[in-house]
Amino acid sequence: MFLSWLLLSVLGLVQHSVAKIYDDVSDLPGFEYDFVIVGAGAAGNVVANRLTENANFSVLVLEAGVSNEGIIDSSVPFLVENLLSGPASYEWNYTTTPQVGLNNRVVPYPRGDTRNYSMHGTLRRSYQLTFWAAVLHTVSSHPNITFSVNYAMLDGMVYTRGSAEDFDRYAANEKWTPPADNHDTRGEFNPAVHSTDGINSVSLSGFQWPIFQEHVIQATRELPDEFPFNLDFNSGEPLGVGWLQSTIGGGERSSSATSYLAPKFIQRQNLHVLLHAQVSRLVDPQSNAGGVAFGGVEFSQGGSLFTAKPTKEIILSAGSVGTPIILMNSGVGNKTALTALGITSVLDLPSVGQNATEQPGINAGWSVNSMQTVDEITQNATLFNEAFAQWNATHTGPFVNIPVTHIAWTRLDADSPIFQHVMDPSAGPKTPHIEVFVGTGGFAAGATGNFMSAGITVLTPTSRGSVSLQSNNPFDPPLIDLGLLTTDFDLFTAREAIKKAYRFVQAPVWKDYIIAPTIDLLNMTTDALDEFIRNNAGPVGHLVSTAAMSAKDASYGVVNPDLLVKGASGLSIIDASILPFVTSAHTQAAAYVVGERGADLVKQRWK
Ligand SMILES: *[C@@H]1O[C@H](CO)[C@@H](O)[C@H](O)[C@H]1NC(C)=O
Ligand SMILES: *[C@@H]1O[C@H](CO)[C@@H](O)[C@H](O)[C@H]1NC(C)=O
Ligand SMILES: *[C@@H]1O[C@H](CO)[C@@H](O)[C@H](O)[C@H]1NC(C)=O
Ligand SMILES: *[C@@H]1O[C@H](CO)[C@@H](O)[C@H](O)[C@H]1NC(C)=O
Ligand SMILES: *[C@@H]1O[C@H](CO)[C@@H](O)[C@H](O)[C@H]1NC(C)=O
Ligand SMILES: *[C@@H]1O[C@H](CO)[C@@H](O)[C@H](O)[C@H]1NC(C)=O
Ligand SMILES: *[C@@H]1O[C@H](CO)[C@@H](O)[C@H](O)[C@H]1NC(C)=O
Ligand SMILES: *[C@@H]1O[C@H](CO)[C@@H](O)[C@H](O)[C@H]1NC(C)=O
Ligand SMILES: *[C@@H]1O[C@H](CO)[C@@H](O)[C@H](O)[C@H]1NC(C)=O
């Protein structure tokens, strides 16, 4: 649901070629299109790009976001998303319901978009609670700089594909349909190496922190059993410690907006994007042989409602929160629950919004005996401004990256006691349960001066939550219950993950580098550590499964393996909400994969 400022400012420079991005519905040439795509996020923009490769297809993308030329910071990787300072903020202002597993805390749940909400106070708070805050607090600590993270789609630009086993599991459990021509799809889902001629840029870091980096690599030599060096964790076999890869090109964020909707694509005559268009529901349901077909997509702009008319398909790409709430507002969901809210049930699909899966994250920090940390820059306005000026002038320097250098992917010990009563939820033995993301600074409670930080994530949570409606008003915020840390497995794994991070920094090489942990999480009873986790963990923003794919004959699920909604026709879902399990990774890469695969499926249907 995100259209980056960068795109808009780039387009601003090319003036009239931007004609295909409309701000005002009255400028839209018409309301009838072959395909109406809801949401300009990672997957939605991929689908828009791929479908309009066929000049015979007309495509309208409806995006709730606004344009705001002149805000350049979103393209500076270090600033992640500097969209929340000032009068406007650019996300949905969602909070969770009280989270039982987090000692009943209500936590902000930022979902990136570009609507003009003003609430940066809430966002600031959220960063204290989330994994991202963990690593990037330095950014929000700069008085005028906070960052919005498009959690659904673009997050911190970290590009991690997950394990081959993750993708094999989707295929095995969900009977992902082979393409009609039965061509070999290896390589479409798990490109073993990197393509150099794709659309979205992925790169290694463009700024070095030599002392820190050498320590990390040396630690992999000293602890080769637990933390082996992995040359490329995007090979399908992620276990070990590898160099960060990010969706960054030429020192700038590469998002689906800057890549798949780059000027050369947006100029296509058959592609229109309408901004400030918040979709409320699908309307005009009719029963036909294939199931319920909706005749229109209702959206609001400037307080008025309009209806776009798809002649072939509606494609929901509104993300793991937006997609299920649009379905439910359209009468697609649990009939009992919708009826109780006064929404006419159109299609009884109780799995809509259920099985919501999010990864819990927590952070740790250590004060260090080195001046080569990002705190040197972020805690010194002169250096901060210099770094920004350098980025601005040459797209080089420390701002070309987030301040993270490596990721360690690791598993629970095979003989962990938890496995005596819980089945291993990972996709297989080559798939991590735990991520430890290390960098030269960032947030760590109580830290001042120079420090290193670790973002620690439970990748394979067994807790499940839900996204539901609180009323029949489609503009009311939804109820988001992430169910974080509500299972023994997740709490156990969070504890083990912290211990793993501490074991990594116990490699001899760190001895003279690390002074002390900012909070000594090892020197705690299990009860105290659990309490610390419950009071400090937060969602990392990798929500999936709220419109999950399942086998065609399954008794649950929302879409079939062809991504068409069960019991409907002309309605598909192409975003991370269809993933039946979360990847043991960040979800950005998976969202692109879903977009590419989904676009192929749509093209096959309509060729
Ligand atoms: C577009 O439509 C024309 C006319 O119906 C047809 O000849 C052509 O093959 C179509 N192009 C594609 C890519 O389907
Ligand atoms: C955000 O809203 C404020 C006040 O409502 C308005 O002045 C400002 O122009 C809006 N910003 C954007 C980017 O639409
Ligand atoms: C954002 O959420 C907070 C707390 O949930 C609420 O007080 C505030 O009014 C909301 N702001 C907007 C613009 O919706
Ligand atoms: C922060 O922004 C305010 C208002 O734009 C400005 O007056 C102030 O100088 C800025 N502070 C810094 C440290 O840039
Ligand atoms: C549907 O919702 C009702 C009311 O919330 C609930 O009791 C019921 O279990 C749900 N049905 C299914 C199949 O999940
Ligand atoms: C949640 O997913 C599991 C499979 O992982 C399935 O058995 C269950 O029926 C699903 N629940 C709903 C409400 O869809
Ligand atoms: C900030 O950095 C500049 C340039 O290195 C240095 O002269 C200044 O003393 C630093 N300020 C503080 C408060 O450390
Ligand atoms: C960024 O560069 C532009 C010219 O490309 C210049 O006008 C502007 O002042 C620069 N801003 C900073 C903070 O260096
Ligand atoms: C644990 O904490 C106690 C009390 O604060 C302290 O005396 C002791 O040195 C700590 N032990 C370690 C291993 O840090």
XYZ file of C-alpha atoms in Angstrom, residues 44-593:
550
model
C 0.538 -4.992 -6.151
C 3.089 -3.034 -8.139
C 4.657 -6.223 -9.438
C 1.277 -7.396 -10.673
C 0.532 -3.988 -12.205
C 3.821 -4.079 -14.056
C 3.502 -7.637 -15.304
C -0.112 -7.442 -16.426
C 0.464 -4.241 -18.379
C 3.236 -5.942 -20.339
C 0.255 -7.037 -22.401
C -0.945 -3.864 -24.059
C -4.406 -5.385 -24.368
C -4.928 -5.366 -20.612
C -6.001 -2.186 -18.888
C -5.081 -1.892 -15.224
C -6.115 0.514 -12.495
C -4.202 0.544 -9.206
C -6.030 2.117 -6.265
C -3.695 3.355 -3.551
C -4.737 5.063 -0.325
C -1.513 7.015 -0.197
C -0.889 10.655 -0.957
C 1.860 12.281 -2.899
C 4.219 14.577 -1.135
C 6.895 15.935 -3.351
C 9.978 17.325 -1.757
C 10.360 14.727 0.964
C 13.533 13.054 -0.108
C 14.389 11.172 3.038
C 12.553 8.034 2.141
C 15.166 7.311 -0.471
C 18.024 7.560 2.023
C 18.467 3.984 3.195
C 19.888 4.907 6.582
C 16.782 6.890 7.372
C 14.642 3.936 6.412
C 11.460 5.928 6.160
C 11.694 9.421 7.402
C 8.076 10.101 6.800
C 6.742 10.727 10.223
C 8.264 13.935 11.376
C 6.405 17.096 10.683
C 2.680 17.526 10.407
C 1.850 14.474 8.347
C 2.622 10.874 8.948
C 2.316 8.075 6.531
C 0.946 4.970 8.005
C -2.388 3.719 9.237
C -2.036 4.518 12.901
C -3.003 1.028 13.905
C -2.496 -0.392 17.336
C -2.946 -3.964 18.460
C -5.498 -5.188 20.938
C -4.013 -5.758 24.416
C -1.478 -8.543 23.885
C -1.767 -11.207 26.545
C 1.738 -12.485 25.804
C 3.143 -8.974 26.201
C 1.710 -8.423 29.652
C -1.382 -6.872 28.090
C 0.461 -4.083 26.396
C -1.223 -2.395 23.449
C 1.478 -1.912 20.871
C 1.444 0.340 17.840
C 1.406 -1.655 14.649
C 2.605 0.603 11.876
C 1.569 -0.453 8.415
C 3.131 1.716 5.797
C 0.995 3.799 3.568
C 0.984 7.344 2.599
C -2.244 8.642 4.000
C -2.017 11.860 5.839
C -2.350 10.879 9.430
C -0.741 12.892 12.115
C 0.446 10.882 15.034
C 4.176 10.787 15.212
C 4.088 10.589 18.985
C 2.607 7.134 18.750
C 5.138 6.059 16.203
C 8.038 7.179 18.270
C 6.727 5.036 21.056
C 6.375 2.109 18.747
C 10.026 2.095 17.975
C 10.858 1.487 21.547
C 8.804 -1.628 21.251
C 9.785 -3.109 17.994
C 12.671 -4.937 16.641
C 13.358 -2.186 14.187
C 13.492 0.295 16.927
C 16.009 -1.955 18.365
C 18.417 -1.509 15.613
C 17.567 1.892 14.372
C 16.736 3.850 17.442
C 19.560 6.147 16.626
C 17.512 7.433 13.799
C 14.446 8.184 15.811
C 16.558 9.701 18.523
C 17.576 12.469 16.205
C 15.089 15.141 17.174
C 13.626 15.695 13.749
C 13.951 12.229 12.414
C 11.661 9.374 13.024
C 10.998 6.670 10.560
C 7.978 4.957 9.268
C 8.471 1.428 8.213
C 6.255 -0.116 5.667
C 6.030 -3.260 7.633
C 3.901 -5.109 5.172
C 5.926 -4.543 2.125
C 9.134 -2.651 2.263
C 10.238 -2.676 5.858
C 13.941 -2.063 6.343
C 14.885 -3.086 2.822
C 16.371 -6.287 4.180
C 16.268 -8.813 1.393
C 16.188 -12.370 2.660
C 14.498 -15.062 0.699
C 14.028 -17.632 3.422
C 15.005 -21.258 3.098
C 14.373 -23.525 0.135
C 12.427 -25.607 2.612
C 10.106 -22.678 3.304
C 9.127 -22.562 -0.353
C 9.011 -26.331 -0.755
C 6.584 -26.404 2.143
C 4.223 -23.970 0.445
C 4.368 -26.167 -2.621
C 4.009 -29.459 -0.777
C 1.265 -28.480 1.635
C -0.656 -26.183 -0.576
C -0.376 -27.858 -3.962
C 0.797 -24.716 -5.663
C -0.509 -25.214 -9.190
C 2.010 -25.911 -11.913
C 1.711 -23.503 -14.808
C -0.536 -24.540 -17.667
C 2.419 -25.123 -19.978
C 4.145 -27.237 -17.307
C 7.430 -25.514 -17.804
C 10.159 -26.004 -15.250
C 9.455 -23.552 -12.452
C 12.691 -24.122 -10.606
C 14.309 -20.764 -10.597
C 11.052 -18.885 -10.458
C 10.703 -19.430 -6.754
C 14.177 -19.994 -5.540
C 16.712 -18.466 -7.891
C 19.791 -20.217 -6.629
C 22.048 -17.353 -7.462
C 21.417 -13.742 -8.251
C 20.058 -12.435 -11.456
C 21.707 -9.318 -12.784
C 18.915 -8.234 -15.093
C 15.888 -8.207 -12.830
C 13.795 -5.157 -12.037
C 14.365 -4.528 -8.355
C 17.892 -3.790 -7.142
C 19.411 -5.950 -4.419
C 22.878 -5.190 -3.174
C 25.419 -5.768 -0.499
C 26.111 -2.886 1.813
C 27.669 0.150 0.220
C 29.408 1.434 3.320
C 31.895 -0.438 5.481
C 32.426 -0.645 9.213
C 35.758 -2.504 8.965
C 36.524 -3.065 12.628
C 33.081 -4.372 13.437
C 32.865 -6.449 10.277
C 36.226 -8.089 10.956
C 35.042 -9.004 14.418
C 31.908 -10.634 13.064
C 33.837 -12.670 10.513
C 36.456 -13.679 13.058
C 33.677 -14.794 15.410
C 32.428 -17.169 12.692
C 35.905 -18.707 12.599
C 36.021 -19.047 16.351
C 32.517 -20.527 16.659
C 32.211 -22.505 13.428
C 29.767 -25.071 14.771
C 27.148 -22.708 16.049
C 27.833 -19.701 13.812
C 29.471 -20.858 10.571
C 30.147 -18.313 7.877
C 27.572 -18.513 5.066
C 28.689 -16.894 1.849
C 25.143 -16.224 0.707
C 22.164 -16.789 2.938
C 19.878 -16.234 -0.041
C 20.951 -19.503 -1.638
C 18.022 -21.378 -0.136
C 20.202 -22.623 2.716
C 20.378 -19.677 5.085
C 21.875 -21.178 8.251
C 25.018 -19.410 9.436
C 26.251 -15.843 9.417
C 26.268 -13.878 6.194
C 26.528 -10.396 4.830
C 23.419 -8.261 4.726
C 21.665 -7.918 1.389
C 19.210 -5.090 0.889
C 16.921 -3.725 -1.775
C 19.132 -0.771 -2.393
C 20.590 0.406 -5.679
C 22.966 3.285 -6.233
C 22.729 4.170 -2.562
C 18.964 4.600 -2.705
C 16.027 2.537 -1.585
C 14.751 0.355 -4.368
C 11.092 -0.312 -3.719
C 8.388 -1.760 -5.907
C 7.374 1.833 -6.570
C 10.804 2.903 -7.798
C 11.423 -0.320 -9.712
C 8.261 -2.018 -10.946
C 6.543 1.357 -11.351
C 9.605 3.186 -12.649
C 8.884 5.914 -15.212
C 9.392 3.587 -18.175
C 6.629 1.356 -16.851
C 4.268 3.970 -15.543
C 4.221 5.574 -18.978
C 2.355 2.588 -20.372
C -0.961 3.767 -21.726
C -2.781 0.839 -20.155
C -1.616 1.477 -16.571
C -3.285 4.011 -14.325
C -2.569 4.601 -10.646
C -4.973 6.609 -8.531
C -3.650 7.969 -5.245
C -5.660 9.039 -2.183
C -8.115 6.278 -3.037
C -8.998 4.212 -0.003
C -10.886 1.086 -0.912
C -13.791 0.429 1.416
C -15.336 -2.728 -0.035
C -16.239 -4.788 -3.023
C -19.802 -4.187 -4.167
C -22.486 -5.536 -6.455
C -22.099 -9.233 -5.663
C -23.704 -11.650 -8.085
C -23.832 -15.399 -8.072
C -22.643 -17.146 -11.155
C -21.398 -20.587 -12.023
C -17.888 -19.932 -10.734
C -19.102 -18.488 -7.437
C -19.768 -14.985 -6.176
C -18.554 -12.270 -8.542
C -18.260 -8.664 -7.430
C -19.120 -6.037 -9.991
C -17.253 -3.146 -8.425
C -14.581 -1.859 -6.112
C -15.821 0.964 -3.929
C -13.315 3.550 -2.798
C -13.356 6.940 -1.168
C -11.568 10.073 -2.134
C -12.069 13.456 -0.566
C -15.041 12.202 1.406
C -16.961 10.866 -1.610
C -17.435 7.280 -2.697
C -16.708 6.013 -6.200
C -16.829 2.614 -7.838
C -14.285 1.156 -10.215
C -15.530 -1.636 -12.456
C -13.288 -4.549 -13.266
C -14.273 -6.519 -16.350
C -11.871 -9.424 -15.741
C -10.539 -9.575 -12.186
C -10.240 -7.761 -8.900
C -6.823 -8.285 -7.353
C -6.463 -7.545 -3.658
C -2.891 -6.579 -2.775
C -3.713 -4.508 0.264
C -1.460 -6.433 2.645
C -2.048 -8.731 5.580
C -4.192 -6.174 7.391
C -5.857 -4.403 4.454
C -6.797 -7.455 2.424
C -8.825 -9.289 5.095
C -10.570 -6.114 6.239
C -11.674 -5.293 2.699
C -12.960 -8.854 2.319
C -14.869 -8.717 5.583
C -16.331 -5.318 4.813
C -17.551 -6.879 1.565
C -19.333 -9.700 3.380
C -16.601 -12.277 2.774
C -15.619 -13.897 6.053
C -17.079 -15.672 9.040
C -20.802 -15.404 8.477
C -21.723 -15.456 12.156
C -19.248 -12.772 13.079
C -20.125 -10.514 10.145
C -23.849 -10.862 10.684
C -23.384 -9.891 14.325
C -21.780 -6.650 13.123
C -24.627 -5.947 10.731
C -22.709 -6.837 7.593
C -24.610 -8.897 5.048
C -22.791 -12.145 4.488
C -21.997 -12.756 0.849
C -19.564 -15.648 1.158
C -19.010 -17.627 4.347
C -15.220 -17.991 4.615
C -14.359 -18.244 8.319
C -10.596 -18.271 7.736
C -10.536 -14.644 6.588
C -8.407 -12.724 9.087
C -7.594 -15.836 11.123
C -4.264 -17.594 11.640
C -2.485 -14.234 11.621
C 1.195 -14.984 12.064
C 3.751 -12.424 13.187
C 7.316 -12.783 14.416
C 8.202 -11.374 17.844
C 11.430 -9.429 18.135
C 13.519 -8.104 20.956
C 16.823 -6.320 21.110
C 20.059 -6.445 23.006
C 22.991 -4.081 23.137
C 26.580 -3.994 24.327
C 28.666 -0.928 24.933
C 31.864 -1.201 22.972
C 35.391 -0.017 22.997
C 35.373 1.434 19.492
C 34.680 4.811 17.974
C 33.650 3.191 14.725
C 29.913 2.982 15.408
C 26.902 4.761 14.028
C 26.359 6.496 17.339
C 29.338 8.663 16.522
C 27.239 10.044 13.711
C 23.742 9.962 15.075
C 24.633 11.491 18.414
C 26.546 14.343 16.819
C 24.479 16.799 14.777
C 27.532 18.059 12.870
C 28.518 14.603 11.706
C 24.929 13.671 11.045
C 24.482 16.665 8.779
C 27.773 15.933 7.048
C 26.726 12.377 6.390
C 23.443 13.555 5.004
C 25.147 16.128 2.803
C 27.469 13.419 1.503
C 24.556 11.194 0.674
C 22.742 14.091 -0.923
C 25.707 15.046 -3.074
C 27.077 11.649 -4.088
C 24.864 8.882 -2.686
C 27.816 7.557 -0.743
C 28.758 7.411 2.912
C 27.143 5.846 5.952
C 23.606 6.743 4.871
C 23.583 4.337 1.942
C 22.625 1.515 4.280
C 20.834 0.668 7.419
C 23.386 0.279 10.225
C 23.348 -3.501 10.152
C 26.164 -5.535 8.654
C 25.348 -9.219 9.078
C 22.608 -11.638 9.952
C 23.056 -14.859 11.891
C 20.425 -17.514 11.180
C 20.383 -20.352 13.626
C 18.317 -23.228 14.936
C 17.283 -24.354 18.352
C 19.388 -27.263 19.570
C 17.884 -30.500 18.292
C 17.648 -31.838 21.834
C 15.904 -28.750 23.186
C 13.399 -29.819 25.855
C 10.621 -27.925 24.080
C 10.639 -30.556 21.328
C 9.462 -33.159 23.813
C 5.986 -31.721 23.552
C 5.976 -29.376 20.560
C 6.516 -30.424 16.969
C 9.237 -28.447 15.274
C 7.361 -25.655 13.454
C 10.189 -24.886 11.035
C 9.953 -26.000 7.420
C 12.850 -28.406 7.860
C 16.335 -28.959 9.265
C 17.954 -26.349 7.031
C 15.576 -23.627 8.165
C 16.345 -21.288 11.056
C 14.186 -20.703 14.121
C 16.144 -17.661 15.178
C 17.559 -14.550 13.560
C 20.195 -12.335 15.138
C 20.814 -9.204 13.183
C 23.919 -7.312 14.229
C 25.056 -3.774 13.665
C 27.351 -1.066 14.871
C 24.789 0.728 16.937
C 21.174 1.403 17.425
C 18.778 1.183 20.259
C 19.639 -0.659 23.410
C 17.968 0.266 26.664
C 20.179 2.430 28.763
C 22.911 2.744 26.170
C 24.948 5.856 25.686
C 28.178 6.291 23.838
C 29.373 3.617 21.458
C 27.614 0.335 21.290
C 26.672 -2.578 19.100
C 23.207 -3.966 18.885
C 21.455 -7.168 18.019
C 17.926 -7.491 16.720
C 16.713 -10.890 17.840
C 13.708 -12.523 16.206
C 11.705 -15.703 16.644
C 11.265 -16.695 13.004
C 8.940 -19.669 13.429
C 6.284 -18.593 15.926
C 3.488 -21.006 16.744
C 1.275 -18.271 18.202
C -1.573 -17.170 15.995
C -3.710 -14.052 16.095
C -6.415 -12.441 14.024
C -7.468 -9.357 12.158
C -11.147 -8.567 12.578
C -13.644 -5.739 12.347
C -14.981 -3.710 15.218
C -17.961 -2.324 13.317
C -19.618 -2.265 9.938
C -17.964 1.054 9.109
C -15.223 0.240 6.610
C -13.282 3.310 7.683
C -13.001 2.245 11.308
C -9.625 0.826 12.248
C -9.623 -2.971 12.541
C -8.928 -5.066 15.609
C -5.419 -6.433 15.257
C -4.590 -9.224 17.662
C -1.153 -10.549 16.806
C -1.266 -13.161 19.550
C 2.416 -12.508 20.176
C 4.194 -14.870 22.591
C 1.079 -16.782 23.536
C 2.662 -20.209 23.213
C 5.338 -21.941 25.285
C 7.319 -22.533 22.139
C 7.553 -18.859 21.261
C 8.593 -17.779 24.739
C 11.105 -20.628 24.961
C 12.549 -19.686 21.585
C 12.741 -16.006 22.526
C 14.807 -16.946 25.586
C 17.033 -19.235 23.542
C 17.426 -16.558 20.888
C 18.737 -14.120 23.478
C 21.153 -16.752 24.735
C 22.304 -17.371 21.161
C 23.027 -13.688 20.674
C 25.043 -13.660 23.880
C 26.933 -16.789 22.813
C 27.874 -15.079 19.562
C 29.461 -12.173 21.406
C 31.284 -14.570 23.698
C 33.612 -15.532 20.838
C 37.129 -14.600 22.009
C 37.490 -11.912 19.343
C 34.960 -9.698 21.109
C 36.883 -9.745 24.400
C 38.573 -6.373 24.035
C 35.837 -4.885 21.907
C 32.800 -5.374 24.108
C 32.739 -3.578 27.418
C 29.430 -4.777 28.854
C 25.854 -5.545 27.922
C 23.581 -2.529 28.288
C 21.275 -4.762 30.305
C 22.666 -8.081 31.385
C 20.005 -10.430 30.107
C 21.969 -13.531 31.050
C 22.280 -12.547 34.654
C 18.578 -13.054 35.280
C 16.400 -15.830 36.528
C 14.234 -17.468 33.887
C 11.206 -15.749 35.382
C 12.889 -12.369 35.255
C 14.015 -12.957 31.692
C 10.486 -13.950 30.683
C 9.197 -10.805 32.286
C 11.793 -8.757 30.430
C 10.774 -10.395 27.159
C 7.075 -9.818 27.743
C 7.716 -6.206 28.642
C 10.032 -5.469 25.752
C 9.255 -7.691 22.781
C 7.252 -6.362 19.890
C 6.118 -7.274 16.400
C 8.752 -7.094 13.672
C 6.166 -6.377 10.996
C 6.124 -9.611 9.032
C 2.424 -10.380 9.274
C 1.173 -13.150 6.990
C -1.542 -15.810 6.648
C -4.636 -13.664 7.150
C -5.970 -14.807 3.771
C -4.074 -18.049 3.603
C -3.676 -20.304 0.632
C -4.761 -23.890 1.122
C -5.414 -26.909 -1.044
C -8.513 -26.658 -3.161
C -10.372 -29.247 -1.110
C -9.181 -28.050 2.317
C -11.806 -27.237 4.923
C -10.033 -23.975 5.780
C -8.120 -21.257 3.968
C -9.100 -18.264 1.853
C -7.498 -18.749 -1.550
C -6.789 -21.791 -3.668
C -3.317 -22.423 -5.052
C -4.266 -20.354 -8.104
C -4.763 -17.426 -5.661
C -8.457 -17.114 -6.508
C -10.701 -16.646 -3.475
C -12.520 -19.864 -2.625
C -16.147 -19.683 -3.659
C -15.686 -16.486 -5.672
C -14.906 -15.776 -9.270
C -12.920 -12.911 -10.709
C -11.388 -12.187 -7.307
C -7.801 -13.017 -6.417
C -5.423 -12.112 -3.634
C -1.810 -11.406 -4.438
C 0.138 -10.311 -1.383
C 1.860 -11.808 1.661
C -1.474 -12.482 3.362
C -1.761 -15.683 1.295
C 1.412 -17.240 2.709
C 0.230 -20.144 4.872
C 3.366 -19.925 7.027
C 5.725 -17.074 7.580
C 9.082 -17.470 5.861
C 11.968 -17.987 8.276
C 13.162 -14.628 7.079
C 12.006 -11.072 6.517
C 8.968 -11.142 4.256
C 9.842 -8.575 1.630
C 11.398 -11.042 -0.818
C 8.495 -13.425 -0.347
C 6.040 -10.623 -1.183
C 7.832 -10.062 -4.494
C 7.755 -13.781 -5.214
